[in-house]
PDB file of C-alpha atoms in Angstrom:
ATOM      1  CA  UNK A   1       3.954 -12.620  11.315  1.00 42.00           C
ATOM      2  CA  UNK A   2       5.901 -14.747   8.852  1.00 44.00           C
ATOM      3  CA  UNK A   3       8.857 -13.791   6.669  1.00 40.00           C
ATOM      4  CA  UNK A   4       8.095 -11.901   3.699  1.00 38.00           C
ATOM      5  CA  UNK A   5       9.095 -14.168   0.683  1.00 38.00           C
ATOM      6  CA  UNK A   6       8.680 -13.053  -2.859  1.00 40.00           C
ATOM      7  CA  UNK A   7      11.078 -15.131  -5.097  1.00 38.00           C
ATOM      8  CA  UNK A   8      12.579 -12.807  -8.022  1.00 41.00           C
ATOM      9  CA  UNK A   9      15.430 -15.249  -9.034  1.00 41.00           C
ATOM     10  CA  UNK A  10      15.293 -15.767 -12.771  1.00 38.00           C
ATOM     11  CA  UNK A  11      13.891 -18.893 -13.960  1.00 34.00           C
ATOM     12  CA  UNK A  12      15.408 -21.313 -16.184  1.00 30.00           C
ATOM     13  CA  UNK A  13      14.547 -21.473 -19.717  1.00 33.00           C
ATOM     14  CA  UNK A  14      10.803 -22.037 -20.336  1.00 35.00           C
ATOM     15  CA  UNK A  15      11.607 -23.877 -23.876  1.00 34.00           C
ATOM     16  CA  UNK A  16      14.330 -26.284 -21.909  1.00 38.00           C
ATOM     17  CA  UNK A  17      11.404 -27.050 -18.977  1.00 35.00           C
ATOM     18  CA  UNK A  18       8.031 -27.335 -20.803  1.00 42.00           C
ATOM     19  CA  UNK A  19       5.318 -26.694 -18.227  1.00 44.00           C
ATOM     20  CA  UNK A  20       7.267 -23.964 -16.037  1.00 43.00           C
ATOM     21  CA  UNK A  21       6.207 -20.631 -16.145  1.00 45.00           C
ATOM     22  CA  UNK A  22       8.235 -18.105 -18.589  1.00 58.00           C
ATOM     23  CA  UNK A  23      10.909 -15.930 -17.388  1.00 73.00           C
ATOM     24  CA  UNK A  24       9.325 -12.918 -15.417  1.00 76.00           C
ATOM     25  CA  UNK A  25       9.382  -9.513 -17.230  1.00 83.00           C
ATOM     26  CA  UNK A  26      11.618  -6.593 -16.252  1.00 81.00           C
ATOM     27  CA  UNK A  27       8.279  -4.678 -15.304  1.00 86.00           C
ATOM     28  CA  UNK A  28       6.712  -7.568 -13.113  1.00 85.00           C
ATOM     29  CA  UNK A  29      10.606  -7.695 -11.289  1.00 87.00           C
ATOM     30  CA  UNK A  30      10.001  -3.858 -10.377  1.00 90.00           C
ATOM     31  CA  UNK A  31       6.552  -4.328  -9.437  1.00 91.00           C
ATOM     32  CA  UNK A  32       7.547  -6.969  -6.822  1.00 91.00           C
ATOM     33  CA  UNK A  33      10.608  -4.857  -5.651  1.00 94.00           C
ATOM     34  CA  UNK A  34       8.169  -1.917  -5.148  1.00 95.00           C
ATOM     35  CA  UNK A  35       5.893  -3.618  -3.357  1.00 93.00           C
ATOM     36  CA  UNK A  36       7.855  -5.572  -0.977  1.00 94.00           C
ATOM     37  CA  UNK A  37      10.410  -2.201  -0.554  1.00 95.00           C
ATOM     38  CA  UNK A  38       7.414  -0.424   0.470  1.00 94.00           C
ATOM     39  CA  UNK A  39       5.994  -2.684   2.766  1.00 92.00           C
ATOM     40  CA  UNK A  40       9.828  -2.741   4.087  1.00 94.00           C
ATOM     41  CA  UNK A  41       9.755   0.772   4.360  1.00 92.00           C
ATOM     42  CA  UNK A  42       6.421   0.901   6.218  1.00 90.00           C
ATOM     43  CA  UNK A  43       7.491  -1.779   9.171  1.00 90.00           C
ATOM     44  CA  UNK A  44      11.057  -0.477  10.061  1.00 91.00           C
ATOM     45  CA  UNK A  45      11.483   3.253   8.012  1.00 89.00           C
ATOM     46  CA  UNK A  46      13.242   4.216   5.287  1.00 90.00           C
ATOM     47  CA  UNK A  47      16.661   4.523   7.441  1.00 89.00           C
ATOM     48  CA  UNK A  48      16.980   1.261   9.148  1.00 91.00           C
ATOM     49  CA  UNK A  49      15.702  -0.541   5.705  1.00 93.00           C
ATOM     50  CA  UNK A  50      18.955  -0.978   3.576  1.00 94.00           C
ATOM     51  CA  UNK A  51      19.426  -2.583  -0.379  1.00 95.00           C
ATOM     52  CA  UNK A  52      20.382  -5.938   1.285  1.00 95.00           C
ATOM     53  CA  UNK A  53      17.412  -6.002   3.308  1.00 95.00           C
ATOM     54  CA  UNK A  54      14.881  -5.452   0.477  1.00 95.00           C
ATOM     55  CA  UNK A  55      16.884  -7.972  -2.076  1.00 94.00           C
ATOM     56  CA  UNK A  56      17.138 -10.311   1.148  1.00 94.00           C
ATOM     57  CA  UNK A  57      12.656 -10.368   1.015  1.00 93.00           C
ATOM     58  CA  UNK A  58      12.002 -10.704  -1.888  1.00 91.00           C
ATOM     59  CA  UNK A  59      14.890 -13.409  -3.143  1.00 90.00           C
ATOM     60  CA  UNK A  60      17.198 -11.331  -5.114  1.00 88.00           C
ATOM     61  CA  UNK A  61      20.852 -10.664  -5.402  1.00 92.00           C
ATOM     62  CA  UNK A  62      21.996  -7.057  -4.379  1.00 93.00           C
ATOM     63  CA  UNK A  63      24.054  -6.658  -7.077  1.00 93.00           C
ATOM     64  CA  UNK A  64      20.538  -7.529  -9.498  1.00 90.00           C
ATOM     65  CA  UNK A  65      18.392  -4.853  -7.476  1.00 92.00           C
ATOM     66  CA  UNK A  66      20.955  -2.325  -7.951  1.00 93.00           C
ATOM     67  CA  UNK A  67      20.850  -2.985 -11.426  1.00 91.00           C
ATOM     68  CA  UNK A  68      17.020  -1.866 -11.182  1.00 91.00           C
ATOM     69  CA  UNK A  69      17.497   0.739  -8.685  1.00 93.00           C
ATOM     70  CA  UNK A  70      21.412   1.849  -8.060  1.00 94.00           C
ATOM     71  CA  UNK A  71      20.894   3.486  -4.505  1.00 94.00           C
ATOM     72  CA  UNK A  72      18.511   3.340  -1.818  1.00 93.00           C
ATOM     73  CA  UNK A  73      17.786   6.477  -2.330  1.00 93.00           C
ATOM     74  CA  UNK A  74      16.897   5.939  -5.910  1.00 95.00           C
ATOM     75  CA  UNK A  75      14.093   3.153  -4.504  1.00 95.00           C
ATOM     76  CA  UNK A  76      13.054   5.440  -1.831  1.00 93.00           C
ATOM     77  CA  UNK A  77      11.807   7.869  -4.270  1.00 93.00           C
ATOM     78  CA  UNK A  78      10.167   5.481  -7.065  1.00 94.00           C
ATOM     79  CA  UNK A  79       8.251   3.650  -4.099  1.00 95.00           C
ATOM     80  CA  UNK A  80       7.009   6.589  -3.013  1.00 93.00           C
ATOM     81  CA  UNK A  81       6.574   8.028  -6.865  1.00 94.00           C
ATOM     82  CA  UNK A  82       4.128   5.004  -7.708  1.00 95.00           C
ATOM     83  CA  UNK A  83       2.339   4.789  -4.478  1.00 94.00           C
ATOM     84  CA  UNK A  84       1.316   8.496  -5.264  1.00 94.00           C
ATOM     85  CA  UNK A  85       0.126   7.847  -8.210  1.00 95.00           C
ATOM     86  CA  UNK A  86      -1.694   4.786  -7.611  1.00 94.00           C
ATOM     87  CA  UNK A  87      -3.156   6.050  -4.346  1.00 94.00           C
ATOM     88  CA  UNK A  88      -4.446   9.493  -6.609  1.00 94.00           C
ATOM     89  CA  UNK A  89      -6.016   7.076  -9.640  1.00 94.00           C
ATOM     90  CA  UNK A  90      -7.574   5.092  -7.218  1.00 94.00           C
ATOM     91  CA  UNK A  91      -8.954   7.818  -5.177  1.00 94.00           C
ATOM     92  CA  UNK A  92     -10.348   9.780  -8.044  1.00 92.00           C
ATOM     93  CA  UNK A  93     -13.906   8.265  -8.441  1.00 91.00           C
ATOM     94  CA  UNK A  94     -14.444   9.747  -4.642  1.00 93.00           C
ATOM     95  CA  UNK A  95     -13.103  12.889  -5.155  1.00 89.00           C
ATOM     96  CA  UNK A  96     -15.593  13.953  -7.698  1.00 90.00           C
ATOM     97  CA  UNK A  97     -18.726  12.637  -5.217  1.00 94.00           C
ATOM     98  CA  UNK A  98     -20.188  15.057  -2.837  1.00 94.00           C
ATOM     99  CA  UNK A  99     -19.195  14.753   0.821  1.00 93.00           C
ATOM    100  CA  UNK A 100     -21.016  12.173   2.761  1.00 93.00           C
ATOM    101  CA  UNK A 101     -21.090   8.304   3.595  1.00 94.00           C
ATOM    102  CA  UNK A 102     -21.267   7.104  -0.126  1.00 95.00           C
ATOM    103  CA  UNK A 103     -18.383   9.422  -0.850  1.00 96.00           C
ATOM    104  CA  UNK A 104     -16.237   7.972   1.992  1.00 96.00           C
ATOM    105  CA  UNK A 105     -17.492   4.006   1.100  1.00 96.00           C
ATOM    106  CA  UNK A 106     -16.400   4.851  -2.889  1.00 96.00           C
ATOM    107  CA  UNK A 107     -12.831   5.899  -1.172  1.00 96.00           C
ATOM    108  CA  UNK A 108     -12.641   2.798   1.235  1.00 97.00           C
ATOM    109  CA  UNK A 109     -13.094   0.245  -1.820  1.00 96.00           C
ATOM    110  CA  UNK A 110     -10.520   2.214  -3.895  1.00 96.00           C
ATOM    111  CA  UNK A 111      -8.550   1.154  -0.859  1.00 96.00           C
ATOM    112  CA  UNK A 112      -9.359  -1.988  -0.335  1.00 95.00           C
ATOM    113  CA  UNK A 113      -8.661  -2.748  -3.996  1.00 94.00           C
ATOM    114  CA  UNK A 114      -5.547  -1.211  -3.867  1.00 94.00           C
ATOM    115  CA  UNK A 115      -4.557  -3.471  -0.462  1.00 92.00           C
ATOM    116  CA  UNK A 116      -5.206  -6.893  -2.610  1.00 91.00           C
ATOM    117  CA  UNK A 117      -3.423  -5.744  -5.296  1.00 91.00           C
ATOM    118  CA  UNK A 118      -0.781  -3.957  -3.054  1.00 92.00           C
ATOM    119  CA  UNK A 119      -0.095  -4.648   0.224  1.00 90.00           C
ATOM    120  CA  UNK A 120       2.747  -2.596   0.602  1.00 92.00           C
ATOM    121  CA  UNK A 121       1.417   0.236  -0.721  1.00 92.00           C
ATOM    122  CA  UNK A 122      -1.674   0.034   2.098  1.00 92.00           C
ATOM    123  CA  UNK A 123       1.222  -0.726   4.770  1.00 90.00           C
ATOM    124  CA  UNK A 124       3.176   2.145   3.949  1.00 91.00           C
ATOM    125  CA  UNK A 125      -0.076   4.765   3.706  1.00 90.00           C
ATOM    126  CA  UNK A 126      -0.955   3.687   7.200  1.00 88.00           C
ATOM    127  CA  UNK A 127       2.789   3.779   8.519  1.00 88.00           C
ATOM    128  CA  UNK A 128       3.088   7.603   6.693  1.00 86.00           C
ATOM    129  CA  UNK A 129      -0.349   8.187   8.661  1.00 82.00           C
ATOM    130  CA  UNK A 130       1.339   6.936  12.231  1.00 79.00           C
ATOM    131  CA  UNK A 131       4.383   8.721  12.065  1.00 71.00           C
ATOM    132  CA  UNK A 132       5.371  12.135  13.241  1.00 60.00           C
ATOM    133  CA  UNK A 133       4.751  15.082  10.861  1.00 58.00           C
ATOM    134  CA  UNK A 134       7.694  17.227  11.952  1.00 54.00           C
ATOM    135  CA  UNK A 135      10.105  14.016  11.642  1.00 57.00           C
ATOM    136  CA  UNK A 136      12.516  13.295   9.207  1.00 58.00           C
ATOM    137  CA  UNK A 137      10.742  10.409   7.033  1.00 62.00           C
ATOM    138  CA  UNK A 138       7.936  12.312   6.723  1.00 60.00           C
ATOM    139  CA  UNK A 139       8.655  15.257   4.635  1.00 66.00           C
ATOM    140  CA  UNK A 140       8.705  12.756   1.431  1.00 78.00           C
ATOM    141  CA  UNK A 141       5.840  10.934   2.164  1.00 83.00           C
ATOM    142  CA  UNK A 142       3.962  13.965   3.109  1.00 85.00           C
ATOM    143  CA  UNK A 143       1.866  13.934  -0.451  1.00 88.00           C
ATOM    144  CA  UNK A 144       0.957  10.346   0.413  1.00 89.00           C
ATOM    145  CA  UNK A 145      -0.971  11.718   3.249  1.00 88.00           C
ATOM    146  CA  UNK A 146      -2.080  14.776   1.646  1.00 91.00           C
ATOM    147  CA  UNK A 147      -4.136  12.300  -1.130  1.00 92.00           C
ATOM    148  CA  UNK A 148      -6.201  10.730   2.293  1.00 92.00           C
ATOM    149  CA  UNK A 149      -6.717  14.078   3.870  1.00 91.00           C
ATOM    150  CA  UNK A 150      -8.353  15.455   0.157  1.00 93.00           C
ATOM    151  CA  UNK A 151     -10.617  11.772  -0.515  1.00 94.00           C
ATOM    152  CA  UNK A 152     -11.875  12.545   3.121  1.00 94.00           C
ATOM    153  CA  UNK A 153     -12.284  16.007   3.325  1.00 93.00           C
ATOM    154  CA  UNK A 154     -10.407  16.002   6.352  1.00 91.00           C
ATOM    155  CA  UNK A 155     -10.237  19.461   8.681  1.00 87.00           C
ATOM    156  CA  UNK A 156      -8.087  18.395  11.710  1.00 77.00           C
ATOM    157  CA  UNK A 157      -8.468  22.056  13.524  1.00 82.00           C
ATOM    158  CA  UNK A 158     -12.472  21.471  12.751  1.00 79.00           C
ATOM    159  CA  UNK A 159     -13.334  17.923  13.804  1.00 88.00           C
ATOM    160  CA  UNK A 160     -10.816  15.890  14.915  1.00 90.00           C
ATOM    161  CA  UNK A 161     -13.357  12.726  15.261  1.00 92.00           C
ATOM    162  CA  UNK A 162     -13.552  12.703  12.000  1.00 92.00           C
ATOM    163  CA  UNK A 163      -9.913  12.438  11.789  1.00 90.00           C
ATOM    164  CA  UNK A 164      -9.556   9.856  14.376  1.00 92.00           C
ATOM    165  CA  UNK A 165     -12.155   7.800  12.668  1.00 94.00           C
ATOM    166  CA  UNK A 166     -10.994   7.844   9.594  1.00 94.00           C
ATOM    167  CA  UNK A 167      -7.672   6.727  10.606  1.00 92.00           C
ATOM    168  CA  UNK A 168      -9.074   3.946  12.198  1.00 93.00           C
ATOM    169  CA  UNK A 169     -11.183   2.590   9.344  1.00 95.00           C
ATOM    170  CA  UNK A 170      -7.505   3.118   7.192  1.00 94.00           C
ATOM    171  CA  UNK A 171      -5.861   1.174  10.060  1.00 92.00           C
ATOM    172  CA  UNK A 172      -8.349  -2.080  10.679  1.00 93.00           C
ATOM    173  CA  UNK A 173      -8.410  -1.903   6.967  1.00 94.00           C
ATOM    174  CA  UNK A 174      -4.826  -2.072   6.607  1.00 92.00           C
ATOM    175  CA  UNK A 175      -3.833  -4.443   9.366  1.00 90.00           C
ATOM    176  CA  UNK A 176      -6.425  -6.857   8.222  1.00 90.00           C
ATOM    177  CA  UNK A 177      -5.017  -6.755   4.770  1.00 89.00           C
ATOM    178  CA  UNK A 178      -1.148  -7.529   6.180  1.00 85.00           C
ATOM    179  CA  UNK A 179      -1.878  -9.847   8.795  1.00 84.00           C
ATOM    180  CA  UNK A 180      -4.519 -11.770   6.798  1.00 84.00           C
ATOM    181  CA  UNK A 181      -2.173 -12.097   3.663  1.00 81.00           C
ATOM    182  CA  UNK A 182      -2.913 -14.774   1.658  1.00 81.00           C
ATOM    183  CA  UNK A 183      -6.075 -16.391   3.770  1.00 83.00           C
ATOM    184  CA  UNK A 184      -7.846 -13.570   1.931  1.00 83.00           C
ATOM    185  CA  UNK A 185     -10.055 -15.150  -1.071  1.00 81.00           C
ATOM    186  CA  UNK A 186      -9.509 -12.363  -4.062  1.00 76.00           C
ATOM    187  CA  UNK A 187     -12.845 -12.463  -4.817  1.00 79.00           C
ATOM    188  CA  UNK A 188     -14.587 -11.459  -1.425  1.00 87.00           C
ATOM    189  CA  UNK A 189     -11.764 -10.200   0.432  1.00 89.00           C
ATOM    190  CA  UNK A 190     -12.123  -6.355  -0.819  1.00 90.00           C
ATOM    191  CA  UNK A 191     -15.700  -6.492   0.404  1.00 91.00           C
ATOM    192  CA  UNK A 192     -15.219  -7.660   3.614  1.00 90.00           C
ATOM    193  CA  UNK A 193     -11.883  -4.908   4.134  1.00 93.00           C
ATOM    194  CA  UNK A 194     -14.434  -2.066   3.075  1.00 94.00           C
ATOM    195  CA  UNK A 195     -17.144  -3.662   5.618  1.00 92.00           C
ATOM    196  CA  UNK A 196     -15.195  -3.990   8.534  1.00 91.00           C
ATOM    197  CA  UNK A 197     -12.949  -0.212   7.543  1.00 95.00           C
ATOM    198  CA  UNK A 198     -16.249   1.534   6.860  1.00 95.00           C
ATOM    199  CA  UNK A 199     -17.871   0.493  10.352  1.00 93.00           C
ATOM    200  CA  UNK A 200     -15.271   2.501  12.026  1.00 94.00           C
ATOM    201  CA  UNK A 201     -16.532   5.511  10.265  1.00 95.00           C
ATOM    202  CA  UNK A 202     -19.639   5.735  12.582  1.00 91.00           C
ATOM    203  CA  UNK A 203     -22.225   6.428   9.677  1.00 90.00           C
ATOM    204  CA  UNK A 204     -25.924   5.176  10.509  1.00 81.00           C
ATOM    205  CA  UNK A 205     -25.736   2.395   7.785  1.00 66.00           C
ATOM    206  CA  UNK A 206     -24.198   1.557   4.572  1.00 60.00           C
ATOM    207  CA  UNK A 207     -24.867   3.727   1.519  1.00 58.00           C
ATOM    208  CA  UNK A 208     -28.535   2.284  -0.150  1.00 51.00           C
ATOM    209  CA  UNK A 209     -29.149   0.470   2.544  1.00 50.00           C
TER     210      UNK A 209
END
C-alpha cells in the first residue's frame, strides 16, 4: 500500500497565479489533519504515531500542526472527539429502525458514506474493533465501539455470530475502502462497500428484494 500523501502546504497567492486554486481554509487544514491522524492512529496506535509522523503524511511542517494541535495528546483526543460524533450522526437513521436486515443495511450505508468521505475515520473504527479491550489504547476509543455495538444491537454473551459477522461486514467494508483508495468512483463506490459488507451479514437477501 502506497504512502499516504495529502499536501497541506499553503499555496501561493490565488490573485498572483490566476487559475490555481485559493488558499485552503483553516477548517479544510484540520479536516485533512484529522483524517490522515486517524488513519495514522488506526495502522500503528496512538503510541508509536508521533507529531512528526502525522505532519510527515500529510505534507506539513511540525511546527504548523502544532500550531493547530500543540501536543499529541491534544490530536489524540479531537480525532477521536469528531469520529464520535460523526460515527453517532451517521448512525442515527438506524437507530430509530426496528431490529432486522433493513435496520442493519440503513447502518452499513451510513458507513459506507462515512468511508468515502473519511477513510480514516472507517480505518480507525475497525482498528478500535481489533484491538484488545483491557489494553491501554482502548479505554479512549471505547465510545467509538460502543456507537457499533448500539446501531447493531449487539449482545456478545447472547450470540456471538452475530458479533463475528458483523465485524466482518465492518472489516471487508473497511479494507475495501483503504486498499481501494482512489480506484473507487464516488458515485457507485458506497453501493458496492454496502453490497459486498452486507453479504457478510448472512441475511436471506437484501431488504425489498
Amino acid at each position: 500500500m502506497g504512502t499516504i500523501t495529502v499536501s497541506l502546504r499553503p499555496k501561493r497567492s490565488h490573485s498572483a497565479y490566476p487559475g490555481l486554486m485559493p488558499r485552503q481554509t483553516r477548517e479544510q487544514i484540520d479536516e485533512e489533519i484529522i483524517d490522515c491522524a486517524a488513519l495514522l492512529f488506526a495502522r500503528h496506535g496512538f503510541a508509536e504515531t508521533s507529531i512528526q509522523r502525522v505532519a510527515d503524511a500529510v505534507g506539513y511542517s511540525k511546527s504548523g500542526l502544532l500550531r493547530h494541535y500543540p501536543s499529541k495528546e491534544a490530536l489524540q483526543e479531537e480525532v477521536v472527539v469528531r469520529c464520535l460524533a460523526e460515527l453517532r450522526d451517521a448512525l442515527g437513521e438506524a437507530s430509530g429502525q426496528a431490529p432486522g436486515p433493513r435496520r442493519d443495511r440503513t447502518a452499513l450505508t451510513a458507513l459506507a458514506r462515512l468511508a468515502m468521505r473519511r477513510p480514516g475515520f472507517i480505518a480507525l473504527l475497525l482498528a478500535t474493533l481489533l484491538r484488545d479491550p483491557v489494553g491501554g489504547e482502548s479505554v479512549p476509543l471505547q465510545p467509538v465501539a460502543d456507537v457499533i455495538v448500539e446501531a447493531f444491537l449487539l449482545d456478545p454473551d447472547a450470540d456471538m455470530d452475530r458479533v463475528v459477522r458483523v465485524a466482518g461486514a465492518i472489516g471487508a467494508l473497511a479494507v475495501a475502502r483503504t486498499a481501494l483508495g482512489e480506484h473507487l468512483l464516488p458515485d457507485t463506490a458506497a453501493g458496492h462497500l454496502v453490497d459486498v459488507s452486507y453479504d457478510a451479514l448472512g441475511h436471506p437477501g437484501r431488504p425489498g428484494h
